[in-house]
mmCIF file of N, CA and C in Angstrom:
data_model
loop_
_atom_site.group_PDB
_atom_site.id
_atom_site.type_symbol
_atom_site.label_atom_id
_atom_site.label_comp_id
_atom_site.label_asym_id
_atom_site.label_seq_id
_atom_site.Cartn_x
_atom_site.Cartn_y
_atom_site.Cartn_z
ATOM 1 N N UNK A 646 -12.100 17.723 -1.250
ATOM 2 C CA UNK A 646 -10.776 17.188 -0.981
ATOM 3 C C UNK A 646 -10.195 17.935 0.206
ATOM 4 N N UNK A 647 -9.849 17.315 1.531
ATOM 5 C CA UNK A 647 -9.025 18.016 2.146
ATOM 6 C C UNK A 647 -7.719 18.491 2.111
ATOM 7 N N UNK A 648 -7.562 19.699 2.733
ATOM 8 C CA UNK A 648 -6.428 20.275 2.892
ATOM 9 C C UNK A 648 -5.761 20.217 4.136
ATOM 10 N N UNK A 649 -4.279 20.829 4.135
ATOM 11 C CA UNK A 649 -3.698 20.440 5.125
ATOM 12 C C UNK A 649 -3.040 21.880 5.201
ATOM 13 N N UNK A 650 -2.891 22.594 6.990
ATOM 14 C CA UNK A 650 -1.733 23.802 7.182
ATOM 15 C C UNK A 650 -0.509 23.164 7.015
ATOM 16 N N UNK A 651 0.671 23.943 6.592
ATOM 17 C CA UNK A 651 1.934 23.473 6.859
ATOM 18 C C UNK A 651 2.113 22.911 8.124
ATOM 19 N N UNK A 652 1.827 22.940 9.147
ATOM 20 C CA UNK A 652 1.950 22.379 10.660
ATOM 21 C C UNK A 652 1.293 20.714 10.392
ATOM 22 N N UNK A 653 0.162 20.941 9.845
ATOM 23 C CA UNK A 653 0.057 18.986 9.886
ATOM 24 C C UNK A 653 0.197 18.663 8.540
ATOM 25 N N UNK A 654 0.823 19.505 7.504
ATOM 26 C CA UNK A 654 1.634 18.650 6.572
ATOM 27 C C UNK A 654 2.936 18.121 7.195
ATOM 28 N N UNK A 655 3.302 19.005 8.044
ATOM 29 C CA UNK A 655 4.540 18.602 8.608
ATOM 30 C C UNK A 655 4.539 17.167 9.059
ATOM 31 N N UNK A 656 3.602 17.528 10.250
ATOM 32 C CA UNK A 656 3.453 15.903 11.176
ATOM 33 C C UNK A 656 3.360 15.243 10.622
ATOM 34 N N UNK A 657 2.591 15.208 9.108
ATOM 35 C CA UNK A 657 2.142 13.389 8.285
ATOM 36 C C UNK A 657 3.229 13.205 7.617
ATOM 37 N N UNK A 658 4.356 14.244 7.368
ATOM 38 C CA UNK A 658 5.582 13.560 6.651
ATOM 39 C C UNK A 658 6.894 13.488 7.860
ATOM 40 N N UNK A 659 6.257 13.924 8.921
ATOM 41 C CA UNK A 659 7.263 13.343 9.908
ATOM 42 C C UNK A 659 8.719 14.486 9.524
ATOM 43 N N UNK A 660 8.509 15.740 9.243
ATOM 44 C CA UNK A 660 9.593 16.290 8.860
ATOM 45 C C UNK A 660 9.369 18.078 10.121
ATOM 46 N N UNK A 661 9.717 19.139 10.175
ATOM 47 C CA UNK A 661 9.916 20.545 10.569
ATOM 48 C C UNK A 661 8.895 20.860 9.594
ATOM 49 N N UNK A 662 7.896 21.818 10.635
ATOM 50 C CA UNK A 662 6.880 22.750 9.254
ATOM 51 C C UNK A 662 7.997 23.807 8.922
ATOM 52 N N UNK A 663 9.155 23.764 9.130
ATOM 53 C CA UNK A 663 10.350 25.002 8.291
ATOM 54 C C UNK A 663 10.406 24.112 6.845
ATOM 55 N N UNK A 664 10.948 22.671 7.559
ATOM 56 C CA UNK A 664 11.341 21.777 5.771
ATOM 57 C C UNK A 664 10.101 22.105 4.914
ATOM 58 N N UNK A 665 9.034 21.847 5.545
ATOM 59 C CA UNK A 665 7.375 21.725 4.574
ATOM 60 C C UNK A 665 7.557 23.489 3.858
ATOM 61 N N UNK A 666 8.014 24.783 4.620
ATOM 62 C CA UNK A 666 8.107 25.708 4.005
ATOM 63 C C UNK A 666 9.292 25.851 3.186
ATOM 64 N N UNK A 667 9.648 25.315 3.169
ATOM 65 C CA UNK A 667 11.348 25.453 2.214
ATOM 66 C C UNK A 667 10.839 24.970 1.334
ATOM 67 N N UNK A 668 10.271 23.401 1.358
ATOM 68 C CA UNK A 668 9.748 22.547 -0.285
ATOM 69 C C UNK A 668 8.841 23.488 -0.870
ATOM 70 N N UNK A 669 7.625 24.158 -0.254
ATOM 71 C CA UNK A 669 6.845 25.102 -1.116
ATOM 72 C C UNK A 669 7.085 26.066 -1.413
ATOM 73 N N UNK A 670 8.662 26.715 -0.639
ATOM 74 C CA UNK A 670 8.764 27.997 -1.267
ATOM 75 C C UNK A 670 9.374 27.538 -2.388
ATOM 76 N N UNK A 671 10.345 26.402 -2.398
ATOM 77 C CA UNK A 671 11.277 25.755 -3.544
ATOM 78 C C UNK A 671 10.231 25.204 -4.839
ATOM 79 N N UNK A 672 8.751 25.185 -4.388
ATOM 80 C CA UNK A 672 8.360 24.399 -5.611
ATOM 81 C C UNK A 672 8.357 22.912 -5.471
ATOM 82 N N UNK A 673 8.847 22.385 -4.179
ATOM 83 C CA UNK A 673 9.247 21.360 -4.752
ATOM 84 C C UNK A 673 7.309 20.628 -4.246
ATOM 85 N N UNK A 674 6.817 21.329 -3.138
ATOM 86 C CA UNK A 674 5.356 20.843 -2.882
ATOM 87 C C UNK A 674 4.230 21.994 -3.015
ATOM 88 N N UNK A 675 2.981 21.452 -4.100
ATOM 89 C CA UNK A 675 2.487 23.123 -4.072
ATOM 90 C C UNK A 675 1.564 23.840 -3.305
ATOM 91 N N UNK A 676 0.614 24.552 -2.787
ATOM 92 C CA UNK A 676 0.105 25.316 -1.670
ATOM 93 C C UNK A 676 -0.307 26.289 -2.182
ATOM 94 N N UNK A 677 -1.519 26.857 -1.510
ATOM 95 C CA UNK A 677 -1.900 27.659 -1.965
ATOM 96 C C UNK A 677 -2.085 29.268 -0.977
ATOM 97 N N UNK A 678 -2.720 30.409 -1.008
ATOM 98 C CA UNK A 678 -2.823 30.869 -0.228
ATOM 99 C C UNK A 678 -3.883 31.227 0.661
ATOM 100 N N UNK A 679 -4.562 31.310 1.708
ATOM 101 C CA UNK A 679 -5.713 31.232 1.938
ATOM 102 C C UNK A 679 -5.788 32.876 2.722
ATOM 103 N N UNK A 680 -7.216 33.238 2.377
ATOM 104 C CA UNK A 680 -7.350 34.544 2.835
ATOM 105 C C UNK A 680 -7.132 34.910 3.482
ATOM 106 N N UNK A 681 -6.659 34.516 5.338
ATOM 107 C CA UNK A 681 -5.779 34.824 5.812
ATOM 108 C C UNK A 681 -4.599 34.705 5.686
ATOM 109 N N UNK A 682 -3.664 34.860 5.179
ATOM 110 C CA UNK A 682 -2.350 35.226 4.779
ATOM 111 C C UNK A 682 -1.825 33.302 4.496
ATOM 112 N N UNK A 683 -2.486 32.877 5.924
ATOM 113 C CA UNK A 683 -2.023 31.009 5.665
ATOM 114 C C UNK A 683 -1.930 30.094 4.161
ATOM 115 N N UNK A 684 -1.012 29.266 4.162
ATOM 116 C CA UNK A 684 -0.595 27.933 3.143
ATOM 117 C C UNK A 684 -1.117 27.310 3.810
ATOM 118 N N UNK A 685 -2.111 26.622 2.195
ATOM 119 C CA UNK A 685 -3.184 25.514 2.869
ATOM 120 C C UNK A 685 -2.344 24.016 1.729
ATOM 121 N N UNK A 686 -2.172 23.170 1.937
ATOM 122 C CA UNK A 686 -1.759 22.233 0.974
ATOM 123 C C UNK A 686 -2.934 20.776 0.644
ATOM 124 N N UNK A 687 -2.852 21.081 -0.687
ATOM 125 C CA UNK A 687 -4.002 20.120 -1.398
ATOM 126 C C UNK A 687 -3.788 18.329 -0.658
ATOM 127 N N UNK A 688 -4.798 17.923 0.120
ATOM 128 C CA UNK A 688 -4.740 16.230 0.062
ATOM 129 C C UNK A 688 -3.739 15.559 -0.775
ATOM 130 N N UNK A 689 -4.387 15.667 -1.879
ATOM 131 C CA UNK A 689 -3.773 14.840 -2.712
ATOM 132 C C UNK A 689 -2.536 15.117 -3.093
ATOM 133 N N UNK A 690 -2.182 16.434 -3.485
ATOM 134 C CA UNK A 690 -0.728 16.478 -3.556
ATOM 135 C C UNK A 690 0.408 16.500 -2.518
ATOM 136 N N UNK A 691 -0.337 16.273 -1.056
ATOM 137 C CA UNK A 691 0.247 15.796 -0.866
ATOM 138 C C UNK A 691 0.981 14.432 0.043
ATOM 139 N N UNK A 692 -0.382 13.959 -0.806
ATOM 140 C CA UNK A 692 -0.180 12.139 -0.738
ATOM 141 C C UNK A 692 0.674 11.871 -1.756
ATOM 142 N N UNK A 693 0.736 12.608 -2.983
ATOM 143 C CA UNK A 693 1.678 11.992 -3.845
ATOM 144 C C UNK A 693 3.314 12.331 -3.693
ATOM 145 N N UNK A 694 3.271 13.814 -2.850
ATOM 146 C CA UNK A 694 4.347 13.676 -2.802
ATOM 147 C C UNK A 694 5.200 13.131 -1.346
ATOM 148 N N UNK A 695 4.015 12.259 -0.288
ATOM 149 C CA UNK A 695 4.257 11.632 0.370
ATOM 150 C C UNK A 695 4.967 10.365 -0.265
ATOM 151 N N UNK A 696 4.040 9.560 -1.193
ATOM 152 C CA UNK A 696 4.494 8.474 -1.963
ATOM 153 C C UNK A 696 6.174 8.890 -2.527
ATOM 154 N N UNK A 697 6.416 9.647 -3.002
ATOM 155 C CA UNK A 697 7.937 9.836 -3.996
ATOM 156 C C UNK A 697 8.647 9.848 -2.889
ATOM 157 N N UNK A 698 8.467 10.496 -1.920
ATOM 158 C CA UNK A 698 9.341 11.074 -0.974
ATOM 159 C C UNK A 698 9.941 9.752 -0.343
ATOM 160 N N UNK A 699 8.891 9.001 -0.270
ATOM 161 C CA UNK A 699 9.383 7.359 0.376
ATOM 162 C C UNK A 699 9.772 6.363 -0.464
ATOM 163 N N UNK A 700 10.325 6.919 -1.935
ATOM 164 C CA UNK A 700 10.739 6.076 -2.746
ATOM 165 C C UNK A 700 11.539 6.575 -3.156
ATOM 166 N N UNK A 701 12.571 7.439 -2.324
ATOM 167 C CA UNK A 701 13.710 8.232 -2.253
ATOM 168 C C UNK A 701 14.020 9.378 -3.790
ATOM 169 N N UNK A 702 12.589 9.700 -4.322
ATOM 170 C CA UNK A 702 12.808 10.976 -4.891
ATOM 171 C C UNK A 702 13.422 11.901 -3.773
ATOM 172 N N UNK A 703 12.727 12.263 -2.738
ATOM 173 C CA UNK A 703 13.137 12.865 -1.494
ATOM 174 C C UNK A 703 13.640 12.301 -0.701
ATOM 175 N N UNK A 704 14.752 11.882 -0.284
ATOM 176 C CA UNK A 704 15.004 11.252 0.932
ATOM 177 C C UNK A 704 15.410 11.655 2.094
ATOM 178 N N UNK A 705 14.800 10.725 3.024
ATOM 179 C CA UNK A 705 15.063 11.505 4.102
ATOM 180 C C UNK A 705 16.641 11.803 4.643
ATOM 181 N N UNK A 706 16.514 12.591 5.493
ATOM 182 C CA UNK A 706 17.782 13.485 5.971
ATOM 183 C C UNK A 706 18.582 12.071 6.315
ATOM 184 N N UNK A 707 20.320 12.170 6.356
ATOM 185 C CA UNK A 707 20.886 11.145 7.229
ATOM 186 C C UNK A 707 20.971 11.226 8.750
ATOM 187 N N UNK A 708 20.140 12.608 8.859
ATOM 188 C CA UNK A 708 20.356 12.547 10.444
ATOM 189 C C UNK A 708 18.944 11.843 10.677
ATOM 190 N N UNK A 709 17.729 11.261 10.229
ATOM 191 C CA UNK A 709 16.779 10.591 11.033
ATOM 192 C C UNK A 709 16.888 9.755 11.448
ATOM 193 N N UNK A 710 16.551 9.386 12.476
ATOM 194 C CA UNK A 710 16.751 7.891 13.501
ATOM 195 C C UNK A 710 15.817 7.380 12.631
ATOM 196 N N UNK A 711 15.794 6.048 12.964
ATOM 197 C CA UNK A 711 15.259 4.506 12.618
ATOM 198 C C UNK A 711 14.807 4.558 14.477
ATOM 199 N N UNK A 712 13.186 4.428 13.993
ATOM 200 C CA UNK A 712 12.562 4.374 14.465
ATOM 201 C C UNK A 712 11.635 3.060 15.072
ATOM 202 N N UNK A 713 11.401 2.674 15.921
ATOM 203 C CA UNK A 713 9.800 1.376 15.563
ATOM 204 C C UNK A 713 8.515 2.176 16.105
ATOM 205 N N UNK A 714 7.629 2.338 15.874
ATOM 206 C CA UNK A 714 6.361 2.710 16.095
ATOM 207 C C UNK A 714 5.111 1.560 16.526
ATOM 208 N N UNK A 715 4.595 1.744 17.974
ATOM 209 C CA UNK A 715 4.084 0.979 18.560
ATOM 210 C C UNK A 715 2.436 0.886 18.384
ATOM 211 N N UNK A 716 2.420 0.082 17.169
ATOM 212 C CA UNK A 716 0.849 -0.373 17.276
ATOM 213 C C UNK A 716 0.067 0.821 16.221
ATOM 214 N N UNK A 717 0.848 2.197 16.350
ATOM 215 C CA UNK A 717 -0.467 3.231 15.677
ATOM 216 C C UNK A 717 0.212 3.740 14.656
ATOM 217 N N UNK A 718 0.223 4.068 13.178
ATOM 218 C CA UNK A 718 0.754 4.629 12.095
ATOM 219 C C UNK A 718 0.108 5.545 11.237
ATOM 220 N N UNK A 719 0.660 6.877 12.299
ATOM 221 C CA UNK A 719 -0.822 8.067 11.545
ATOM 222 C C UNK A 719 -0.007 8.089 10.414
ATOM 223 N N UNK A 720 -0.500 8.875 9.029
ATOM 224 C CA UNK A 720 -0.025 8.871 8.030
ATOM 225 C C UNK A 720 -1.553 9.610 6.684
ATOM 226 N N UNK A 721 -1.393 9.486 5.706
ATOM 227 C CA UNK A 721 -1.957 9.887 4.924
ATOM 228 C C UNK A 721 -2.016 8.989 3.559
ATOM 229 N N UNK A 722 -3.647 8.762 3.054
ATOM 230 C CA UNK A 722 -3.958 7.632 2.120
ATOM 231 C C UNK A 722 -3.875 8.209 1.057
ATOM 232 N N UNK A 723 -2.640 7.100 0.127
ATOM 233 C CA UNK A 723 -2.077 7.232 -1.249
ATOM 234 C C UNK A 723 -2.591 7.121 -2.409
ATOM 235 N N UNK A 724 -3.468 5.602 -1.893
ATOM 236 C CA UNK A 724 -4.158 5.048 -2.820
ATOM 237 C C UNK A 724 -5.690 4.383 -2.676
ATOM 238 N N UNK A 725 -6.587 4.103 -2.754
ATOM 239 C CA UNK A 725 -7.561 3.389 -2.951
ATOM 240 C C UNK A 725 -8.352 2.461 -3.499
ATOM 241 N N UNK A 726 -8.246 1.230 -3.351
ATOM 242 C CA UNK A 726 -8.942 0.673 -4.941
ATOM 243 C C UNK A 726 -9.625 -0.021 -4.143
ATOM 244 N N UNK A 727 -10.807 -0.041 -5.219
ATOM 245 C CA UNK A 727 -12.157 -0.549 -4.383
ATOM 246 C C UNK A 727 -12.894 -1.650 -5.212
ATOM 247 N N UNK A 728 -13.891 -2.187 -4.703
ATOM 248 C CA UNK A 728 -14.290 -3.811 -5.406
ATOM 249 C C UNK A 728 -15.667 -3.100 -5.231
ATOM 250 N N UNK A 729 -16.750 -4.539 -5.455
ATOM 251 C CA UNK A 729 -17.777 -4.844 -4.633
ATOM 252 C C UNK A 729 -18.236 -5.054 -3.422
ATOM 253 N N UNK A 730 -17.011 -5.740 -2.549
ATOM 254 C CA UNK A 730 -17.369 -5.862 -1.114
ATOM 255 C C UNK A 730 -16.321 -5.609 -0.327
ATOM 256 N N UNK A 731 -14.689 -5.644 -0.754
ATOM 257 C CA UNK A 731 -13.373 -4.745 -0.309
ATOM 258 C C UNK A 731 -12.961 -3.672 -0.915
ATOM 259 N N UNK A 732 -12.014 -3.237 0.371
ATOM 260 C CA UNK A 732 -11.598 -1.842 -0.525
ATOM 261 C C UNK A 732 -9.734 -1.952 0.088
ATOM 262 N N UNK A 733 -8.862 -1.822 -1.065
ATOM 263 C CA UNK A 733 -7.941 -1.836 -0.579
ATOM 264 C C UNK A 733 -7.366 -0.326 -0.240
ATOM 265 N N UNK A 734 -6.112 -0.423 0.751
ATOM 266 C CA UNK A 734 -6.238 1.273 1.287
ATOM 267 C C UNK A 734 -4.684 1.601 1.310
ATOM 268 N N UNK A 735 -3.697 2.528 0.798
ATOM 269 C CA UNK A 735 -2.659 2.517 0.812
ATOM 270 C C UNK A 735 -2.179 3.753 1.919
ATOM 271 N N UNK A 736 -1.900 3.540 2.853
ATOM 272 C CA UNK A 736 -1.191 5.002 3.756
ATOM 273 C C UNK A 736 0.541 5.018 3.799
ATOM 274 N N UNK A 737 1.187 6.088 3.989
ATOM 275 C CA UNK A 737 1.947 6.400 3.860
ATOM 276 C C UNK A 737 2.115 7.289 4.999
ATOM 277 N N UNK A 738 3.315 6.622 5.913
ATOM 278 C CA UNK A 738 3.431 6.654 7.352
ATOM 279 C C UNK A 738 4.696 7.462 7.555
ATOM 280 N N UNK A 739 5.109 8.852 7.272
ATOM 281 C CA UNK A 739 6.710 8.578 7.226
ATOM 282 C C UNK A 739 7.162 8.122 6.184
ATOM 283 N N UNK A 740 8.115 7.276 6.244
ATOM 284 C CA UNK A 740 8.539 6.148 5.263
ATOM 285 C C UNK A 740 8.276 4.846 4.997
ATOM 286 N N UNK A 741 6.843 4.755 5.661
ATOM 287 C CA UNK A 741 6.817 3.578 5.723
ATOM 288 C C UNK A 741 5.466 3.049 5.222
ATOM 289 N N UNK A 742 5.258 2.632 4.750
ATOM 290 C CA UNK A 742 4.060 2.201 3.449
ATOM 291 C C UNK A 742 3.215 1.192 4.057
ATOM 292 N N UNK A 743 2.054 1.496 4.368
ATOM 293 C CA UNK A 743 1.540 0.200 5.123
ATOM 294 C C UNK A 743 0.329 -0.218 4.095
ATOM 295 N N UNK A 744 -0.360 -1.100 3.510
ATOM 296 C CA UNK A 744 -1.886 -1.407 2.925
ATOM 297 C C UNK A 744 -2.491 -2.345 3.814
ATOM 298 N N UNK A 745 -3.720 -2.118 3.748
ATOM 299 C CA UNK A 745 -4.797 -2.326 4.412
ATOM 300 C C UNK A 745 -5.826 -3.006 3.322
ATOM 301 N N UNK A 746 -6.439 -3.745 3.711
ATOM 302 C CA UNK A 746 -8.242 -4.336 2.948
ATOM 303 C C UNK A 746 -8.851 -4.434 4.235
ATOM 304 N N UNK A 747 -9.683 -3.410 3.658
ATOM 305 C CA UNK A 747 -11.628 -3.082 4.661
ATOM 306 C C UNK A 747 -12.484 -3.125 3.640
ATOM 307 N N UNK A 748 -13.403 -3.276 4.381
ATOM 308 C CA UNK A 748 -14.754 -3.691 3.352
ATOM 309 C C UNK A 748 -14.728 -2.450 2.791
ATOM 310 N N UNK A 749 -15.732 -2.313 1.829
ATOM 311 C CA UNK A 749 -16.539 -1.195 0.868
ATOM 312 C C UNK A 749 -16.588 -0.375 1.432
ATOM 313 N N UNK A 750 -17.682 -0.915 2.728
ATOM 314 C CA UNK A 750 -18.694 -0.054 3.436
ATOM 315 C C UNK A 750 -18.074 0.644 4.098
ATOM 316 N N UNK A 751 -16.986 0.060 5.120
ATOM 317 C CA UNK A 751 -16.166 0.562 5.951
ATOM 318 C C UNK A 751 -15.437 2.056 5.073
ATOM 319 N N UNK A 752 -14.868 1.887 4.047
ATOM 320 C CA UNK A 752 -14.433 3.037 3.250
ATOM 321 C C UNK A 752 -15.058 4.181 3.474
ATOM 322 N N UNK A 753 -16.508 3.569 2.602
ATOM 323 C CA UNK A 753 -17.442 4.306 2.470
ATOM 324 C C UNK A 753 -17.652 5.426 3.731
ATOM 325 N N UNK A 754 -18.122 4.741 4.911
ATOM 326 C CA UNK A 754 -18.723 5.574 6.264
ATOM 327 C C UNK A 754 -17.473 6.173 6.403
ATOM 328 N N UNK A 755 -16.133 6.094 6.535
ATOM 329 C CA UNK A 755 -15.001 6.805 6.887
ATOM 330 C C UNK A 755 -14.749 7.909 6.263
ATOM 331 N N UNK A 756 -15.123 7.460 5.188
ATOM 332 C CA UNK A 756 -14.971 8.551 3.968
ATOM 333 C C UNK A 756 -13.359 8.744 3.665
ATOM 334 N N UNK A 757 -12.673 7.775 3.183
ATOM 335 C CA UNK A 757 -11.629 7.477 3.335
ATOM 336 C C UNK A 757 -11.197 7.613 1.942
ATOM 337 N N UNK A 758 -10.179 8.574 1.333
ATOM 338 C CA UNK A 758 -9.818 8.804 0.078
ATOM 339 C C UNK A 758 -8.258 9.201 0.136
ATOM 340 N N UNK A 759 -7.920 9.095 -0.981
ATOM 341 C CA UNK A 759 -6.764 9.902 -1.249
ATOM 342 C C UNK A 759 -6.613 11.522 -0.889
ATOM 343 N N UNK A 760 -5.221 11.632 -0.002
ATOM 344 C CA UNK A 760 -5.440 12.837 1.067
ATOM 345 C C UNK A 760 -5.868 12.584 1.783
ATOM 346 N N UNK A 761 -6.467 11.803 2.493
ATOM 347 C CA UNK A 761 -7.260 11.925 3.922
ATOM 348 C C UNK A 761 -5.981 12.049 4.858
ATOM 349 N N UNK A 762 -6.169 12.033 5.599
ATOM 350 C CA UNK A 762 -5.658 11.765 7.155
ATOM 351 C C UNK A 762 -5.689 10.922 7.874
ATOM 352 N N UNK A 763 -4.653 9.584 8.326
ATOM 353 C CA UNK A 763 -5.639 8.588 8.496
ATOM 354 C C UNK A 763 -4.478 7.932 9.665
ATOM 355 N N UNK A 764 -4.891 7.242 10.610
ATOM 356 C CA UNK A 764 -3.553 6.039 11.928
ATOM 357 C C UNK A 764 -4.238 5.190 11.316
ATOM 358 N N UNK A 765 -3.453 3.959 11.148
ATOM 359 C CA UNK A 765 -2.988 2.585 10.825
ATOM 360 C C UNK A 765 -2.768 2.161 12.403
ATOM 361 N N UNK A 766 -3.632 1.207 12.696
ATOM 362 C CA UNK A 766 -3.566 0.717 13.942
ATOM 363 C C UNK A 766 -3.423 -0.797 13.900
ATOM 364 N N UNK A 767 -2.222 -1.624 14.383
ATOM 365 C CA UNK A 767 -2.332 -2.823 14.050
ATOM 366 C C UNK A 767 -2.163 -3.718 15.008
ATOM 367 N N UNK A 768 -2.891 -4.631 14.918
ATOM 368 C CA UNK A 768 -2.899 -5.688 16.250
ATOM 369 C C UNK A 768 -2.776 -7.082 15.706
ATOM 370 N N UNK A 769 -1.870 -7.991 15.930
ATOM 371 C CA UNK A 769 -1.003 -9.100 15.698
ATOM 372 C C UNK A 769 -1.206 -8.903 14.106
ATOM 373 N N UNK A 770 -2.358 -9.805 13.107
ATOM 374 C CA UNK A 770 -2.142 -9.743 11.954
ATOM 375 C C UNK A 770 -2.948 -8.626 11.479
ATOM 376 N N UNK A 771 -3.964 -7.611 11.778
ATOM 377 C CA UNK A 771 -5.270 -6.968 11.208
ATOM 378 C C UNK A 771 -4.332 -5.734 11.770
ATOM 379 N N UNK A 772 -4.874 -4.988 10.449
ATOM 380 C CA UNK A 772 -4.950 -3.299 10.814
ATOM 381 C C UNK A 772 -5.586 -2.835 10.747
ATOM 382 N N UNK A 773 -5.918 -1.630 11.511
ATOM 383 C CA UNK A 773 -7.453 -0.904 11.906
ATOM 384 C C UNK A 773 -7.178 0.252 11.185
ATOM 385 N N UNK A 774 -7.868 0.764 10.888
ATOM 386 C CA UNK A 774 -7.695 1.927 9.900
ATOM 387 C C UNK A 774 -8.753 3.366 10.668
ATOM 388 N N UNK A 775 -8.265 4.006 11.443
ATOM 389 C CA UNK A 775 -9.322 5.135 11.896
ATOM 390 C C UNK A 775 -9.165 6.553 11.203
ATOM 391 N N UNK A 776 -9.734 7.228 11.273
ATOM 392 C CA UNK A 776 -10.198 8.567 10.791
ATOM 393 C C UNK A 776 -10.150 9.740 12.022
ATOM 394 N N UNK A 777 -8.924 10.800 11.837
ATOM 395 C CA UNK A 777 -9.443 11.280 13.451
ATOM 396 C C UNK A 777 -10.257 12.442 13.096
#
């Protein structure tokens, strides 16, 4: 499962790596410590607490602008559910929730899970889903 430094937990929730250290010193996101002195934060926790955060358990500050974002939506995958030959893909952009269906396979080679790291790239109706 990947992990994340406070610096690109920051960027995938679109917030100050100070806020990302305030929530873990508060408890409110958890982290761990890594042998060099660094906070490493679990994938998954915090995809989930990407998900709450955009369903105004956390909400964002009243000072954030309203934004539009052109074409690319880095973010981090919430959810996954997978078939036989699709796979549906949930990222969490900021605040902004995008899903995706790619094949299996496509999943598969990306290696695309809950926690990942992932831009939402979209062109008229299709979104591209890359891995950086």
């Amino acid at each position: 499962m990947p992990s994340y430094s406070i610096g690109q937990a920051a960027g995938l929730l679109r917030v100050s790596p100070e806020t990302v250290r305030r929530w873990v010193d508060a408890g409110r996101l958890p982290a761990v410590r890594n042998p060099d002195g660094t906070r490493a934060v679990d994938g998954a926790a915090l995809a989930a607490f990407a998900k709450e955060r955009a369903t105004g358990l956390h909400p964002l500050p009243e000072t954030a602008a309203a934004t539009s974002v052109r074409n690319a939506f880095a973010g981090i995958v919430t959810a996954v559910r997978v078939d036989e030959v699709t796979a549906q893909v949930d990222i969490q952009s900021g605040p902004h929730r995008i899903v995706s269906v790619v094949t299996r396979e496509s999943v598969e080679q990306l290696g695309i899970a809950v926690g990942v790291s992932v831009t939402a790239r979209v062109k008229s109706t299709e979104v591209h889903v890359d891995v950086p």
